CSV table of C-alpha atoms in Angstrom, one decimal:
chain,number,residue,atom,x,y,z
A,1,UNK,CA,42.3,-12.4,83.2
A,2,UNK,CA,45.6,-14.1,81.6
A,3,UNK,CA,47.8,-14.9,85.0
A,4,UNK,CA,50.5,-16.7,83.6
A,5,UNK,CA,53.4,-15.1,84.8
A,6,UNK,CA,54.6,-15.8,88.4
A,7,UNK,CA,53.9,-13.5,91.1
A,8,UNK,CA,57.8,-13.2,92.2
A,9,UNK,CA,58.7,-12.0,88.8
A,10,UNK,CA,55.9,-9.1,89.7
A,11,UNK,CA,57.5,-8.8,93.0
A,12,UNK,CA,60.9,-8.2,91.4
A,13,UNK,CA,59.7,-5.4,89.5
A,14,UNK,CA,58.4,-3.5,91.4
A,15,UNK,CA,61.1,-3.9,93.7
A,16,UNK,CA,63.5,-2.4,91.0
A,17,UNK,CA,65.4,-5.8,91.4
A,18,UNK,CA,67.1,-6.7,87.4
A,19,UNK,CA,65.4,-9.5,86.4
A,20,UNK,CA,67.2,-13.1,85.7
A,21,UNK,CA,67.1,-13.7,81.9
A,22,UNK,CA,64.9,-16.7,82.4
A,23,UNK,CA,62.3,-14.8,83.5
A,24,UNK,CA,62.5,-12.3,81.1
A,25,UNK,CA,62.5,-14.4,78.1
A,26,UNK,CA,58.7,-16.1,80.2
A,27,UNK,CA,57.7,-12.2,79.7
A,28,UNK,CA,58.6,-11.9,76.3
A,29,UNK,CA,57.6,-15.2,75.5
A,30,UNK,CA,54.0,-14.8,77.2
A,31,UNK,CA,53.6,-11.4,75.4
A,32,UNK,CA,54.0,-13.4,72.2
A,33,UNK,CA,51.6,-16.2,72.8
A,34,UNK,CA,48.4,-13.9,74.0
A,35,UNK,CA,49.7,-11.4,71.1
A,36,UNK,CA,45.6,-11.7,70.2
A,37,UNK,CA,45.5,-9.9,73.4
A,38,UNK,CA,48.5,-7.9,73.2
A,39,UNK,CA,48.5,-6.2,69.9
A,40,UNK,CA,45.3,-4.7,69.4
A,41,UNK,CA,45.8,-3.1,73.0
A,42,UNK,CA,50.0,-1.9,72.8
A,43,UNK,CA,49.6,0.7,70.2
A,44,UNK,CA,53.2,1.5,69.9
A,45,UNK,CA,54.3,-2.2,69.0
A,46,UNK,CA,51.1,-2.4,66.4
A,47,UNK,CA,52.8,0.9,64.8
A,48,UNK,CA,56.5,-0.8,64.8
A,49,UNK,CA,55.8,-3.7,63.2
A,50,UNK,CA,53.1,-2.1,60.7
A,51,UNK,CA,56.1,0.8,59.8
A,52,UNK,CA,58.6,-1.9,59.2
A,53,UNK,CA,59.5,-4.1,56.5
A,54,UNK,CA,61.3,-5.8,59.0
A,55,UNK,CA,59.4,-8.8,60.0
A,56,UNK,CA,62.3,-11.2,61.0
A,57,UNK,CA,62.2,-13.1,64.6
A,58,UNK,CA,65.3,-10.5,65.9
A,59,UNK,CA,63.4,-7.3,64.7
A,60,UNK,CA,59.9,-8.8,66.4
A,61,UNK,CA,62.2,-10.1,69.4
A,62,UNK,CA,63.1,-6.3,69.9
A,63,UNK,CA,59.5,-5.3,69.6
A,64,UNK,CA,58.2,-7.2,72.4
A,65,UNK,CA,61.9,-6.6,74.8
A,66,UNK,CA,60.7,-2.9,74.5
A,67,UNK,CA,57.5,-3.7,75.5
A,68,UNK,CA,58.3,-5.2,78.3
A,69,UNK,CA,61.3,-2.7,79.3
A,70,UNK,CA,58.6,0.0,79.0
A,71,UNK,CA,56.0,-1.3,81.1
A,72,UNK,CA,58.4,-2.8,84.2
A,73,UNK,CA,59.4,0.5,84.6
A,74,UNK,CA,56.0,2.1,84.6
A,75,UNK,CA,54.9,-0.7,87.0
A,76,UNK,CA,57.9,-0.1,89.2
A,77,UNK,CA,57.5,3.6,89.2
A,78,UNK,CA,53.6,3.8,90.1
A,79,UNK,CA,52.6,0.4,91.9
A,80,UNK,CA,52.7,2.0,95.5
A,81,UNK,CA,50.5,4.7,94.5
A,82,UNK,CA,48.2,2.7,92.9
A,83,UNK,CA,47.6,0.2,95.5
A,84,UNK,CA,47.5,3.5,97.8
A,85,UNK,CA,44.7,5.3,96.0
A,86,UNK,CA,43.1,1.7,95.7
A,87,UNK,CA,42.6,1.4,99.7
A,88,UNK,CA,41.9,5.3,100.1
A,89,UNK,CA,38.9,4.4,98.0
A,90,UNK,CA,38.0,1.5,99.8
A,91,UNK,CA,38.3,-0.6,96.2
A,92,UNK,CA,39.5,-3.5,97.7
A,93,UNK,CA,40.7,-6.1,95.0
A,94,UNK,CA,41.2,-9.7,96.7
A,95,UNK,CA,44.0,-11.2,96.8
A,96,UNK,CA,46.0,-8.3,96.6
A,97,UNK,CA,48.1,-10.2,94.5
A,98,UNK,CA,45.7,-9.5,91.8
A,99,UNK,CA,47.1,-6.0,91.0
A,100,UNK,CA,49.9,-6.7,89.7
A,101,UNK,CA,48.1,-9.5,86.7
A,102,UNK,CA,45.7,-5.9,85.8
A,103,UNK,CA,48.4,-3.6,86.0
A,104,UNK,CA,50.4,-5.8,83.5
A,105,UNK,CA,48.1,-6.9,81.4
A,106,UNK,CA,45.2,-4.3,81.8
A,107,UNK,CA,46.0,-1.0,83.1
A,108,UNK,CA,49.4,-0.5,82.0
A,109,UNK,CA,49.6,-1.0,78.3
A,110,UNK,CA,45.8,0.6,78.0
A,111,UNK,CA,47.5,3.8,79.5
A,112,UNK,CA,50.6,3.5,77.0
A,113,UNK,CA,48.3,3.3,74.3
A,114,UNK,CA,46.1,6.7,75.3
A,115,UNK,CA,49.1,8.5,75.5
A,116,UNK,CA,50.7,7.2,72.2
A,117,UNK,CA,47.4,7.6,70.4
A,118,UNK,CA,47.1,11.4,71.9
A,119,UNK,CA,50.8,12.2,71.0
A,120,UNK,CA,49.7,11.1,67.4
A,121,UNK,CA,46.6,13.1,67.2
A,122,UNK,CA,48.4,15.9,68.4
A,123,UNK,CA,45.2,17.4,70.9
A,124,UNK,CA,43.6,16.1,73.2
A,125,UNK,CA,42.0,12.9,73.0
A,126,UNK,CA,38.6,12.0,73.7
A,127,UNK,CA,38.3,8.0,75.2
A,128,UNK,CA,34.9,6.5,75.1
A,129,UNK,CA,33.9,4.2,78.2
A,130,UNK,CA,30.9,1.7,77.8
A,131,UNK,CA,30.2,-0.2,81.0
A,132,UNK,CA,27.2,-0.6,83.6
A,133,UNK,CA,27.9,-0.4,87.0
A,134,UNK,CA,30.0,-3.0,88.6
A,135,UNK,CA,32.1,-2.9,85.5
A,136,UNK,CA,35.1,-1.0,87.2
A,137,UNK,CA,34.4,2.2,85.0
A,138,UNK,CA,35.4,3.9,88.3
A,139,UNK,CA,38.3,1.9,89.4
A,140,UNK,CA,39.4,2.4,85.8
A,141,UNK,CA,39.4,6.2,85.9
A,142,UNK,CA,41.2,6.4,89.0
A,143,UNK,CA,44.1,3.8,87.6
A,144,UNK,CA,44.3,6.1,84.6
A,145,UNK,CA,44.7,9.7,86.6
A,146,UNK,CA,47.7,8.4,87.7
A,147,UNK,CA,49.1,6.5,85.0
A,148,UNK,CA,48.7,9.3,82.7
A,149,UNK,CA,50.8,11.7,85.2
A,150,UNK,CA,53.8,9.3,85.6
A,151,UNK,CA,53.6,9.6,80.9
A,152,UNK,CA,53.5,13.2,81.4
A,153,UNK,CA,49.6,13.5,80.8
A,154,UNK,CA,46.8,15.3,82.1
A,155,UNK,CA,43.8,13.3,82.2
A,156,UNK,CA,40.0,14.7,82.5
A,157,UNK,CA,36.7,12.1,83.6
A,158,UNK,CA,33.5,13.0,82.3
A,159,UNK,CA,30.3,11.0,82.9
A,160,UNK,CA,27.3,10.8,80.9
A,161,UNK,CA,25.5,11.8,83.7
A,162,UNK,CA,27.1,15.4,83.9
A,163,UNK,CA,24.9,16.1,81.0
A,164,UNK,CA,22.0,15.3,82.4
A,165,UNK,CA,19.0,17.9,81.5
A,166,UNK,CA,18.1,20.1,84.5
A,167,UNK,CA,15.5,18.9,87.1
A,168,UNK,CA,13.2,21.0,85.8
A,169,UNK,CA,13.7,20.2,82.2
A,170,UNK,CA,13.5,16.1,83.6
A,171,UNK,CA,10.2,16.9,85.4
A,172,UNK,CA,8.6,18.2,82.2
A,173,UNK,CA,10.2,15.2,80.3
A,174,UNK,CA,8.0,12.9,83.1
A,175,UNK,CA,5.1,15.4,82.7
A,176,UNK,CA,4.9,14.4,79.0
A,177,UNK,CA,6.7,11.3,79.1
A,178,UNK,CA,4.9,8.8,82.1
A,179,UNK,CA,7.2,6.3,81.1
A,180,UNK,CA,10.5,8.4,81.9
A,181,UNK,CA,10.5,7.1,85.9
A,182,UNK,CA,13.9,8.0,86.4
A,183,UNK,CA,16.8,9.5,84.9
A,184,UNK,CA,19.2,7.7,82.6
A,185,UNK,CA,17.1,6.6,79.5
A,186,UNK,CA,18.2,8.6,76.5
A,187,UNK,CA,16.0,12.0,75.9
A,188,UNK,CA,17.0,12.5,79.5
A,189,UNK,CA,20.5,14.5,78.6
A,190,UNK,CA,21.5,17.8,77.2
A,191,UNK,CA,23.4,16.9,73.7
A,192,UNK,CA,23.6,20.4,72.9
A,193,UNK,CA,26.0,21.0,76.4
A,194,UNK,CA,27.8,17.6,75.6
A,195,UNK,CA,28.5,18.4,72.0
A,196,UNK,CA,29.8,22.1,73.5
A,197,UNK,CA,31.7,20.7,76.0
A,198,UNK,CA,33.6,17.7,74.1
A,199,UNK,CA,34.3,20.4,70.9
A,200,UNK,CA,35.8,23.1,73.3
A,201,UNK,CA,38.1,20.0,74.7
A,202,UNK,CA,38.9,18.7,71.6
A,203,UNK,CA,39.7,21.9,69.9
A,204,UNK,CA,41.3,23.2,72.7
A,205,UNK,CA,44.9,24.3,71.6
A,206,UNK,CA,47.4,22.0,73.5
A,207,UNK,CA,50.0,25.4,73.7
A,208,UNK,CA,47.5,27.9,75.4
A,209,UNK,CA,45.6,27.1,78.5
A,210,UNK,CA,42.3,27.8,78.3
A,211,UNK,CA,39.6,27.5,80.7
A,212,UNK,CA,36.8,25.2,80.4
A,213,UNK,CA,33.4,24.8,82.4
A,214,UNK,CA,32.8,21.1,83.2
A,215,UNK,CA,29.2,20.6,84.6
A,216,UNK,CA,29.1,18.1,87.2
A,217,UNK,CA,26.2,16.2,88.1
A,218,UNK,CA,24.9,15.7,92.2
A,219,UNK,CA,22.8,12.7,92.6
A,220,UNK,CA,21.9,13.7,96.2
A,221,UNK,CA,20.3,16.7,95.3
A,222,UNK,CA,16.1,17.1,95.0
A,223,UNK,CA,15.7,13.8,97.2
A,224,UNK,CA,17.9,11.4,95.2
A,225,UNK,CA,16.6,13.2,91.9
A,226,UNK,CA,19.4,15.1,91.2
A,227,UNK,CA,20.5,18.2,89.4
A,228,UNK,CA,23.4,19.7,88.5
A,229,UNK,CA,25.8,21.8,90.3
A,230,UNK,CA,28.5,24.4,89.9
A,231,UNK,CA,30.8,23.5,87.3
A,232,UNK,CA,34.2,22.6,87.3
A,233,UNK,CA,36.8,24.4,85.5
A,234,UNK,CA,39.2,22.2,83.2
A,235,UNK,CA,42.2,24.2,82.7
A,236,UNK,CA,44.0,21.6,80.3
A,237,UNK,CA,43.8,17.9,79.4
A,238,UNK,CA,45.6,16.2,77.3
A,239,UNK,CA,43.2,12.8,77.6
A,240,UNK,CA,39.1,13.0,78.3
A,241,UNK,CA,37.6,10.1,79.1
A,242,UNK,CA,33.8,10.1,78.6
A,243,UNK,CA,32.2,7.4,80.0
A,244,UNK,CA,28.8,6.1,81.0
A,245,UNK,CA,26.1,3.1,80.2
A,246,UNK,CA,25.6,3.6,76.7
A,247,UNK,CA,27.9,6.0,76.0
A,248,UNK,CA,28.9,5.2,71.8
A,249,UNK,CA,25.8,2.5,71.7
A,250,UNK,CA,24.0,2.7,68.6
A,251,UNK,CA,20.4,2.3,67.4
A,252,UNK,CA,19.3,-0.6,66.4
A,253,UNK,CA,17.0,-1.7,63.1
A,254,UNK,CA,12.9,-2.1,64.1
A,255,UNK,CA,13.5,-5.7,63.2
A,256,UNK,CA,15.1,-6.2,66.0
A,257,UNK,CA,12.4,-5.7,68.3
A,258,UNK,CA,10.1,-7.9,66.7
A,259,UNK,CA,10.3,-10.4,69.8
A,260,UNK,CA,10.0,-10.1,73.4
A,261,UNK,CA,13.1,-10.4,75.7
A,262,UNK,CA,12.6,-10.3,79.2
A,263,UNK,CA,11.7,-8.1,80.8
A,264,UNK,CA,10.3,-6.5,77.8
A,265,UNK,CA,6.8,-8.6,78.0
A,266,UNK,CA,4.1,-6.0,77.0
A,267,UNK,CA,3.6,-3.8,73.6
A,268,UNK,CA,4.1,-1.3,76.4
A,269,UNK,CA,7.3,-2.2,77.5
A,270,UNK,CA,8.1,-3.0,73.4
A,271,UNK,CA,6.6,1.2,72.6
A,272,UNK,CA,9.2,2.0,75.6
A,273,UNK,CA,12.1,-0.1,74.0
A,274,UNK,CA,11.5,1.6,70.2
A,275,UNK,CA,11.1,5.3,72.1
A,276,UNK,CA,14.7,4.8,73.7
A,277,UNK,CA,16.5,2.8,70.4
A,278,UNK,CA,14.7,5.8,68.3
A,279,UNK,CA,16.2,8.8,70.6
A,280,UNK,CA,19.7,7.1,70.3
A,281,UNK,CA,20.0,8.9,67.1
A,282,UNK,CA,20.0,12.1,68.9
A,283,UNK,CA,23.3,10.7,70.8
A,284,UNK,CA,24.9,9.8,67.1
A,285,UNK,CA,26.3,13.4,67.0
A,286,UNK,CA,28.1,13.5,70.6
A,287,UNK,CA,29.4,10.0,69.9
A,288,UNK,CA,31.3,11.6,66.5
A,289,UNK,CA,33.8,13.0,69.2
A,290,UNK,CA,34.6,10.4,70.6
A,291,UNK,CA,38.3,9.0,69.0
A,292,UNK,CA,37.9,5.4,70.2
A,293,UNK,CA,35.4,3.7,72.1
A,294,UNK,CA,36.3,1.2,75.0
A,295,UNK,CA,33.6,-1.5,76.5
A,296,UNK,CA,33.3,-3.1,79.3
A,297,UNK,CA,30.8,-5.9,79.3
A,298,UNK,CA,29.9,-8.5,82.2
A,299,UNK,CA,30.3,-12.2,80.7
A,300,UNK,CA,26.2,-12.5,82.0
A,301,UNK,CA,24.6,-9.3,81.5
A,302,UNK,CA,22.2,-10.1,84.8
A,303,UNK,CA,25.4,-9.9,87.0
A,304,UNK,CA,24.7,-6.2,87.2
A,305,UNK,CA,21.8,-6.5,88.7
A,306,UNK,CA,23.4,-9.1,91.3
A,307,UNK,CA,26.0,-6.6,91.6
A,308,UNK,CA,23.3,-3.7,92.4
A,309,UNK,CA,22.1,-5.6,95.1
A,310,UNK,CA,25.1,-6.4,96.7
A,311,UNK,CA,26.0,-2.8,96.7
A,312,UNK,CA,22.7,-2.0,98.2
A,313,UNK,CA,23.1,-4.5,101.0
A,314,UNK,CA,26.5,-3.0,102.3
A,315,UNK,CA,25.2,0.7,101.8
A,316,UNK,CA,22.4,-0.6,104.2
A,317,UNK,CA,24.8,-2.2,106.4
A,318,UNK,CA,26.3,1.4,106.7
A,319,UNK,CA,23.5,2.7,108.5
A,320,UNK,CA,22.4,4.5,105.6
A,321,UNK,CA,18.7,3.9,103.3
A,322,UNK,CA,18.9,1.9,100.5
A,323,UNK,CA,16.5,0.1,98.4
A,324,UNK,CA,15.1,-3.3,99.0
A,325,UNK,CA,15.8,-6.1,96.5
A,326,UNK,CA,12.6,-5.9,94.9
A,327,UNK,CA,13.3,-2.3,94.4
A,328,UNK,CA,16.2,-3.1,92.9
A,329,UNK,CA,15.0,-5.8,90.7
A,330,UNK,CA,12.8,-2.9,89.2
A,331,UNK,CA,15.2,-0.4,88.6
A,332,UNK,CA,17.5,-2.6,87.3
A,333,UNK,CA,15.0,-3.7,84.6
A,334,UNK,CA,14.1,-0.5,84.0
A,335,UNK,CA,17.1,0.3,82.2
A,336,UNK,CA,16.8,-3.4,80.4
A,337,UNK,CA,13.8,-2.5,79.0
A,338,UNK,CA,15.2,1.1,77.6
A,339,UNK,CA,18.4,-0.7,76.2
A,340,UNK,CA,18.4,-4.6,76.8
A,341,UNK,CA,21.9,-5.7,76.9
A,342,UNK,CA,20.9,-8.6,75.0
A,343,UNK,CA,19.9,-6.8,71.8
A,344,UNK,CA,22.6,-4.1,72.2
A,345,UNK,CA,25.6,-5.7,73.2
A,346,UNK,CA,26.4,-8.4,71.0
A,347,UNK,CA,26.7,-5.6,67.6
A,348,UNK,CA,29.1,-3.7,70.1
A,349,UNK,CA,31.4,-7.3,71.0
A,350,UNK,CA,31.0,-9.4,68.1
A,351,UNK,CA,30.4,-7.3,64.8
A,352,UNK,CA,29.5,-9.2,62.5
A,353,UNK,CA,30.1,-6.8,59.4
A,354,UNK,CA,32.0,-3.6,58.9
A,355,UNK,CA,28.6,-1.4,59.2
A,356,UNK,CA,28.6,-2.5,62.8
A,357,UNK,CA,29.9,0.3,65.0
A,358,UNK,CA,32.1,-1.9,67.6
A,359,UNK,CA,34.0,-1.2,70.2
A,360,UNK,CA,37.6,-0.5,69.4
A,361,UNK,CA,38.9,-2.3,73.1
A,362,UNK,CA,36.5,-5.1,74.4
A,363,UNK,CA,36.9,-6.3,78.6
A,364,UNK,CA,34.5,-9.1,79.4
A,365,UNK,CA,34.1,-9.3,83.2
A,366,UNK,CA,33.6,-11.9,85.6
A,367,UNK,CA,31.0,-12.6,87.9
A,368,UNK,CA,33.6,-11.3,90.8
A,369,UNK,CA,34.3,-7.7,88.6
A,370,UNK,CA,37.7,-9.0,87.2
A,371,UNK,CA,38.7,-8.8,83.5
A,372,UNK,CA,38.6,-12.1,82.0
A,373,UNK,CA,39.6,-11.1,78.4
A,374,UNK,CA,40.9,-8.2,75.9
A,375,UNK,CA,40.8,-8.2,72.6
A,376,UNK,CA,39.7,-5.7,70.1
A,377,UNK,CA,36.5,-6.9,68.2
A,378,UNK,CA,37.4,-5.1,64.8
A,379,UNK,CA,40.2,-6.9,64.4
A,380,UNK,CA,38.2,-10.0,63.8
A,381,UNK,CA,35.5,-8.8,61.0
């Protein structure tokens, strides 16, 4: 994550305090060196300087002023609530301090740009979220709910998981598919309901409010199987995010299978591989709703499954049953083999031509679950 700016000059903000100009000319002036950073993600100054024939150093030098007007009175305005619902959800970041570099550089401006880009559009707008877990797809959805409110937005989180297929409809999956051991693989979802679902959203008129059923997954139900429960009912939203762990992934060519990559070691494990890249056109359809397509990726794909073990140990630790690290080790490569983040991930990051469908916001994160770096990959082809 970029920490350049002192933590006082955070501390002043949100403390109302005017700032001294010295340290607002550091803002400005840091806002101008990571511009790589900063323009892809702060959609209103990327539509300022791209209406304007007015390129001189005043006009950009009142760009990037706004910019930061705007966002220390956002920060100002929400920072208690934010670090509230943080320790109400026992999401502890460490130091505290740390807040204050993602609300700046991170949460902030990425909630300024889904309200701008929604006002455009002019309905509601569907957000894309790629990430595995450990990824802060979560933390990220909570940050947002609020953020959104204090710009006047209603703001809707849908999982891919809520359009799981039944537990009966899973169970005959298995019955003809042995290799389906547990949810999560594409061919294990309902398009049809996603595809229902995202069009009533997006059509929905932003002047009438009209009910919508959500369906909602429970994970606890049929002995950790899960199945779905009753739906909930979405009077209005003005931004949907849709997230999940290879929600806007495409297929990949056959060629790119030709080798093994751990844990894919077997022509079984390469059959499985091809199975899941070939139902991934099925997805192609659901992903056409989707108006821009954020991803978070760990910096070393295997973090997640360090990160699933971690989780497991303090769920344990709880009192509650967990899995044991070799159990992990198996689910977690599991869901390798169906989409190896090594074959996958690097088209979504790095596209190396403009047939590649890439993220439109890319997040590396650390080893600790902190974002290291923004940027938007398209930009670069």
């Amino acid at each position: 994550m970029i920490e350049n700016i002192p933590i006082r000059i955070f501390e002043l903000i949100i403390q109302g305090d005017r700032l001294p100009s010295s340290d607002r000319e550091l803002l400005v002036g840091d806002i101008k060196k990571n511009s790589d950073c900063f323009l892809p993600f702060d959609a209103l100054s990327i539509e300022m300087l791209a209406d304007s024939n007015m390129v001189d150093e005043v006009f950009v030098d009142g760009v990037f002023n706004d910019i930061v007007d705007r966002r220390s009175r956002l920060m100002a305005l929400v920072y208690p609530e934010i670090s509230q619902a943080l320790s109400r959800q026992n999401i502890l970041i460490s130091p505290p301090a740390v807040i204050f570099s993602l609300l700046w550089y991170y949460w902030l401006p990425l909630a300024q740009r889904l309200a701008f880009q929604q006002e455009k559009a002019g309905r509601t707008l569907i957000q894309g979220l790629l990430g595995g877990q450990g990824t802060g797809k979560t933390t990220l959805g909570y940050v947002l709910n609020i953020l959104l409110r204090h710009l006047g937005k209603t703001f809707l989180s849908i999982s891919l998981d809520d359009f799981y297929k039944t537990y009966t409809d899973r169970q005959k999956l298995r019955d003809r598919r042995p290799e389906i051991i547990w949810r999560g693989p594409p061919s294990t979802h309902d398009i049809d309901l996603g595809i229902e679902v995202l069009q009533k959203l997006r059509d929905r008129s932003p002047a009438h409010s009209q009910g919508i059923a959500i369906p909602r997954f429970d994970k606890s139900l049929h002995n950790g199987a899960g199945d779905r429960r009753e739906p909930e009912i979405s009077e209005n939203a003005d931004i949907v995010l849709f997230e999940g762990w290879f929600v806007g992934m495409h297929p990949l060519p056959v060629s790119a299978f030709r080798n093994f990559v751990p844990p894919i070691l077997s022509e079984r494990d390469r059959e499985f591989a091809l199975e899941c890249n070939a139902n991934l056109y099925n997805y192609l359809p659901l992903w056409d709703y989707l108006d821009s397509l954020i991803v978070l990726v760990p910096e070393d794909y295997t973090y997640s499954l360090q990160w699933r073990i971690e989780a497991e140990r303090k769920l344990i630790a709880t009192g509650k049953t967990g899995m044991s690290d070799r159990e992990i080790a198996h689910f977690v490569e599991y869901f390798w083999k169906a989409l190896h983040p090594e074959l996958f991930m690097p088209r979504i990051i790095t596209p190396t031509s403009s047939s590649d469908r890439g993220g439109d916001l890319v997040v590396k994160i650390s080893r600790s679950h902190m974002p290291t770096k923004i940027y938007s990959p398209k930009h670069r082809i």
